[in-house]
Coordinates of C-alpha atoms and ligand atoms in Angstrom, one line a residue:
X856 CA 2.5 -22.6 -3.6
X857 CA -0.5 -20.1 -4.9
X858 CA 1.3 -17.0 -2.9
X859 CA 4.3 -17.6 -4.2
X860 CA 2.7 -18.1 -8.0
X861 CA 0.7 -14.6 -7.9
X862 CA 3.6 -13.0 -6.2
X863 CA 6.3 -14.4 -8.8
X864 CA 4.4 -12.9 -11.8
X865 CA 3.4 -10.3 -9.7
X866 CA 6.9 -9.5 -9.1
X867 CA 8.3 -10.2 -12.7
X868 CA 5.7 -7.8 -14.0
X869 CA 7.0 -4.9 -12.0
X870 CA 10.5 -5.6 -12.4
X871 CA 9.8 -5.1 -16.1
X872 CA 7.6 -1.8 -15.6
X873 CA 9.7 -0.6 -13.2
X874 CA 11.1 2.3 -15.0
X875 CA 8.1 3.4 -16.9
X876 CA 6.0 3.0 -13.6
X877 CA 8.8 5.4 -11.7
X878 CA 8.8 7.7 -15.2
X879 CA 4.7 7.9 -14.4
X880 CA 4.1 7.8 -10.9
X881 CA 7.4 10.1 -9.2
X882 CA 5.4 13.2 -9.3
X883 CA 2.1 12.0 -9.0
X884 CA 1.8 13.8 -5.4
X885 CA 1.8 17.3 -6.9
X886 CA -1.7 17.2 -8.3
X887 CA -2.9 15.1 -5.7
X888 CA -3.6 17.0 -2.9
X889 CA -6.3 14.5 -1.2
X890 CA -3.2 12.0 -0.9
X891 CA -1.0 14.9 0.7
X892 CA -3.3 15.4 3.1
X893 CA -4.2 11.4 4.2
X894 CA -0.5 11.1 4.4
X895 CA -0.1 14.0 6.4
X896 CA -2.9 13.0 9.0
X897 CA -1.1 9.4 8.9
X898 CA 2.2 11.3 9.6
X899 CA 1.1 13.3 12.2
X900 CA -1.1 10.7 14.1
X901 CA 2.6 7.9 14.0
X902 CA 4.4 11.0 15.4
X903 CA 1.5 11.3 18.3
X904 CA 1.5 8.0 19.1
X905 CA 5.4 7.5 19.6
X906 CA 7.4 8.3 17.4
X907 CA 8.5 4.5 16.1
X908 CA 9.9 3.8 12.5
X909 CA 7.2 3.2 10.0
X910 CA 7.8 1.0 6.9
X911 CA 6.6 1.6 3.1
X912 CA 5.4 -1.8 1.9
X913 CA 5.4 -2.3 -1.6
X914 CA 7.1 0.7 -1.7
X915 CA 7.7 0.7 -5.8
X916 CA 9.7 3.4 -7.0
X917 CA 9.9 5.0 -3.5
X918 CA 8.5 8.2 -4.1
X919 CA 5.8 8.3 -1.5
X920 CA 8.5 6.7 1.6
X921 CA 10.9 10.2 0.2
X922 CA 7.7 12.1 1.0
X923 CA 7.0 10.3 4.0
X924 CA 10.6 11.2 4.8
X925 CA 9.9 15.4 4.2
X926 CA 6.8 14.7 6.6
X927 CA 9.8 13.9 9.4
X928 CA 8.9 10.0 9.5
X929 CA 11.8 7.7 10.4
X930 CA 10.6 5.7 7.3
X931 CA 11.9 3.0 4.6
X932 CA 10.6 1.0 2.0
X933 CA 10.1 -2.6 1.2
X934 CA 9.2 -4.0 -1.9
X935 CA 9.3 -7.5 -3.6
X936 CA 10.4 -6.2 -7.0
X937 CA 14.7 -5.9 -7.6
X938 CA 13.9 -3.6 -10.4
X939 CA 11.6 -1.3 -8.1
X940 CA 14.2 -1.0 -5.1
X941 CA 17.0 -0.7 -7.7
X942 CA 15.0 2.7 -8.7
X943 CA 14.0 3.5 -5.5
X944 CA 17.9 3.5 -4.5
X945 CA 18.7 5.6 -7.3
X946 CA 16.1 8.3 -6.6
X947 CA 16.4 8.7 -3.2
X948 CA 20.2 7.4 -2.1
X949 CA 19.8 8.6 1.3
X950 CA 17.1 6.1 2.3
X951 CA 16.7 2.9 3.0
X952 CA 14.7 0.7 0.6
X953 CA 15.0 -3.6 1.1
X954 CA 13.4 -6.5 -1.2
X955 CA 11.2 -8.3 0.6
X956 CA 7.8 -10.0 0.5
X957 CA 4.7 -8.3 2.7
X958 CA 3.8 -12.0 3.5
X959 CA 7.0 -12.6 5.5
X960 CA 8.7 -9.6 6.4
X961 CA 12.1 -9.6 8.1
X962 CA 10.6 -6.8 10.3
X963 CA 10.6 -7.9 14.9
X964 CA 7.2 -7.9 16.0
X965 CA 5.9 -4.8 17.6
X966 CA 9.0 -3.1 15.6
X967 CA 6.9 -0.6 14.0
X968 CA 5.0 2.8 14.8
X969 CA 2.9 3.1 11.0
X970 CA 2.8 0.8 8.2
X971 CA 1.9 2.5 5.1
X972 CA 0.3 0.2 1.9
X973 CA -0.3 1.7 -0.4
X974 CA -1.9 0.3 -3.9
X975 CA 0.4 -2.7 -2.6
X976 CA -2.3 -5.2 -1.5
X977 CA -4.4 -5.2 -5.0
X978 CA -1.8 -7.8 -6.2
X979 CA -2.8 -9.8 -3.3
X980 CA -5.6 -12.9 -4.5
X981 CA -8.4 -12.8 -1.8
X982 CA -7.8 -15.5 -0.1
X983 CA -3.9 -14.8 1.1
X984 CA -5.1 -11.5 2.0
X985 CA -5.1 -12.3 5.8
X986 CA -1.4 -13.6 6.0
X987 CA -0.4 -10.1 4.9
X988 CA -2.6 -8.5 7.6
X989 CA -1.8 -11.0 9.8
X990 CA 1.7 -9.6 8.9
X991 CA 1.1 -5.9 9.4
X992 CA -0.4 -6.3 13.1
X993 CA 2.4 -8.2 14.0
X994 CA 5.2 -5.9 12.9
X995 CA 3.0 -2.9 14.6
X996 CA 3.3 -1.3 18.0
X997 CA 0.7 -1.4 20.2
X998 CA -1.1 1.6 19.2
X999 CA 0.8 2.0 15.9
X1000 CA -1.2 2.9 12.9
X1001 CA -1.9 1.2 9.8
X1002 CA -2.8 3.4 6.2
X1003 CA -3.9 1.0 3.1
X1004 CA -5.1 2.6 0.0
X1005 CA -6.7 0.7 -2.4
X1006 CA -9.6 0.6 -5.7
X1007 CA -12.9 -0.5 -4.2
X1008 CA -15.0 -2.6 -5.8
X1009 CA -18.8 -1.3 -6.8
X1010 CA -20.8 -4.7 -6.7
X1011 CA -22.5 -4.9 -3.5
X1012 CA -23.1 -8.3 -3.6
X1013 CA -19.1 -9.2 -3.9
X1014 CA -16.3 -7.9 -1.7
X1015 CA -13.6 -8.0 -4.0
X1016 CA -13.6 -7.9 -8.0
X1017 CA -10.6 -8.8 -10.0
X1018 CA -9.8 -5.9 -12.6
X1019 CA -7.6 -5.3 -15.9
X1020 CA -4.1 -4.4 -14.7
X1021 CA -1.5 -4.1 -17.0
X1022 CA 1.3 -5.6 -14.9
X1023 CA -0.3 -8.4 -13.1
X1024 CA -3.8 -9.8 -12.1
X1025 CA -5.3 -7.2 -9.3
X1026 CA -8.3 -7.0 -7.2
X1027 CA -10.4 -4.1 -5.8
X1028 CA -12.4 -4.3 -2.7
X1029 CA -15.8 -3.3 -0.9
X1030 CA -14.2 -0.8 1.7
X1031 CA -16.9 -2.7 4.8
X1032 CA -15.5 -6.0 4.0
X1033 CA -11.5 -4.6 4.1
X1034 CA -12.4 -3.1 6.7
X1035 CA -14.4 -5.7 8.6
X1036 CA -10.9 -8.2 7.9
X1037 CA -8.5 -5.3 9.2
X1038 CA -11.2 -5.5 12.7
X1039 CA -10.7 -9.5 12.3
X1040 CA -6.6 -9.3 11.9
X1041 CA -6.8 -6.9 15.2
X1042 CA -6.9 -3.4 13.4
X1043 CA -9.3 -0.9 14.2
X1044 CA -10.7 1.4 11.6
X1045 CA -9.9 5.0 12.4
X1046 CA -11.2 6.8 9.3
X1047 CA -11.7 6.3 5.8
X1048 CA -11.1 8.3 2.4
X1049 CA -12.5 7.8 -0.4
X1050 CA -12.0 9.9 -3.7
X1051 CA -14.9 9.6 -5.9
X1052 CA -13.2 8.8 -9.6
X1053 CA -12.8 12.0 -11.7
X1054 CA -13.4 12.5 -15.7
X1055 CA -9.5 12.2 -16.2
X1056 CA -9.0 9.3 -13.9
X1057 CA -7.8 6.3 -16.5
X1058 CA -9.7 3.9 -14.3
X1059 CA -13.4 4.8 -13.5
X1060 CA -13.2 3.3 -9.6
X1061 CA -13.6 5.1 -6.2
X1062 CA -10.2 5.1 -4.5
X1063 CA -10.0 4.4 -0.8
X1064 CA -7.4 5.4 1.7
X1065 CA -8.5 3.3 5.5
X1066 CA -6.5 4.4 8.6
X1067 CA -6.8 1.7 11.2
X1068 CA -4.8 1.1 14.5
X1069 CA -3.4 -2.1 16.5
X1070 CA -4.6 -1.6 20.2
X1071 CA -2.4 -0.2 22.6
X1072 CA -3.2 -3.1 25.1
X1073 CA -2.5 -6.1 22.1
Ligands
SAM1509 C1 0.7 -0.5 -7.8 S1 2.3 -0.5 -7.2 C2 2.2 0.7 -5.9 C3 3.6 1.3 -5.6 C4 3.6 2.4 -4.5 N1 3.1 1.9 -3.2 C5 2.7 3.6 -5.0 O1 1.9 4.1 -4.2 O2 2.9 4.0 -6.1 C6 2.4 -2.1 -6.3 C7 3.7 -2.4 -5.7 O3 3.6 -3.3 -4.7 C8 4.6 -4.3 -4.8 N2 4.0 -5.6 -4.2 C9 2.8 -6.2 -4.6 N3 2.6 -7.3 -3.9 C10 3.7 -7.4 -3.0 C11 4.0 -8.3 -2.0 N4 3.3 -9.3 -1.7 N5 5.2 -8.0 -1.2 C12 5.9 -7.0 -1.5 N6 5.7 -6.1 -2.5 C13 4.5 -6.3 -3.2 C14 4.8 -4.4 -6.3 O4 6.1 -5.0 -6.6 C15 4.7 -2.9 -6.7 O5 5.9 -2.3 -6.6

């Protein structure tokens, strides 16, 4: 009953912003070159390990599963707002975007070579944050590789920290305890960016990109 509350506003709040957030965020990639790169490494390491499909969740607007796409990813997108896959459709009418809820995805278990989340779990409250992990190990490979960026959170003594979002309540957490409930959910950290905020940043909070992989024997 909670999940569904958050994700109904949180839904409802991006089908409203869908086009300014697609207006804002298309070309964002071109002065972020850190992101190129993590989503390069995450390209290239999906390819190593076999190849398999690998699914943008919370995809919004679609922009990062097209560039996924250019990398040579077999890649779609999933996201729980109409109004975001509706734009995502538009933008890029050669791929494959579906609505859908990262809590229960229509997606076989081991289906999945990457999963990509990106700014897609700070919607999530805290304490249905393991369903959607729960969620990404089971849709992975064995071996397949998991990349989840997020806003951490800068008081040591609280994991998460609920911030002002414009579209819907949001949380940023302490990159240890994410990383310590990936480990719990079966998903080993692999490496860790994080992009210290810069003067023309609107939000004044470290940025963190955590690559983690299912086992190959799970
Ligand atoms: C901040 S936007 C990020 C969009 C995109 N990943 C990006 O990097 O720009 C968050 C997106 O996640 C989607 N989202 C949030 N919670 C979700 C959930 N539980 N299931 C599916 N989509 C969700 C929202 O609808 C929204 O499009």
């Amino acid at each position: 009953m909670v999940e569904h509350d958050a994700l109904s506003v949180t839904r409802e709040g991006y089908d409203a912003a869908a086009h300014i957030y697609a207006q804002r965020f298309r070309d964002e990639l071109h002065d972020r070159p850190l992101d190129r790169a993590i989503l390069s490494a995450f390209a290239e390491v999906v390819c190593a390990s076999g190849d398999g499909q690998v699914a943008d969740l919370g995809c919004g607007p679609g922009h990062i599963t097209a560039h996924l796409d250019a990398l040579g990813l077999s890649v779609f997108g999933v996201d729980a707002s109409s109004a975001m896959i509706e734009s995502a459709r538009h933008a890029y009418p050669d791929l494959r975007f579906d609505t859908g809820s990262m809590a229960a995805l229509n997606i076989a278990d081991g289906a999945l070579g990457g999963v990509l989340s990106r700014w897609s779990i700070i919607h999530t409250p805290p304490q249905e944050l393991p369903v959607i992990l729960a969620e990404f190990h089971r849709v992975l490979a064995p071996g397949g590789h998991l990349l989840v960026g997020f806003s951490a959170s800068d008081d040591p003594s609280h994991p998460t920290q609920v911030f002002d979002h414009t579209v819907a309540p949001a949380y940023r957490w302490s990159p240890d305890h994410l990383a310590a409930m990936l480990r719990t959910s079966g998903l080993a950290e692999v490496a860790r960016m994080v992009r210290e905020p810069q003067p023309t940043d609107r939000r004044q909070f470290q940025e963190v990109q955590l690559l983690a992989r299912k086992a190959r024997n799970a």
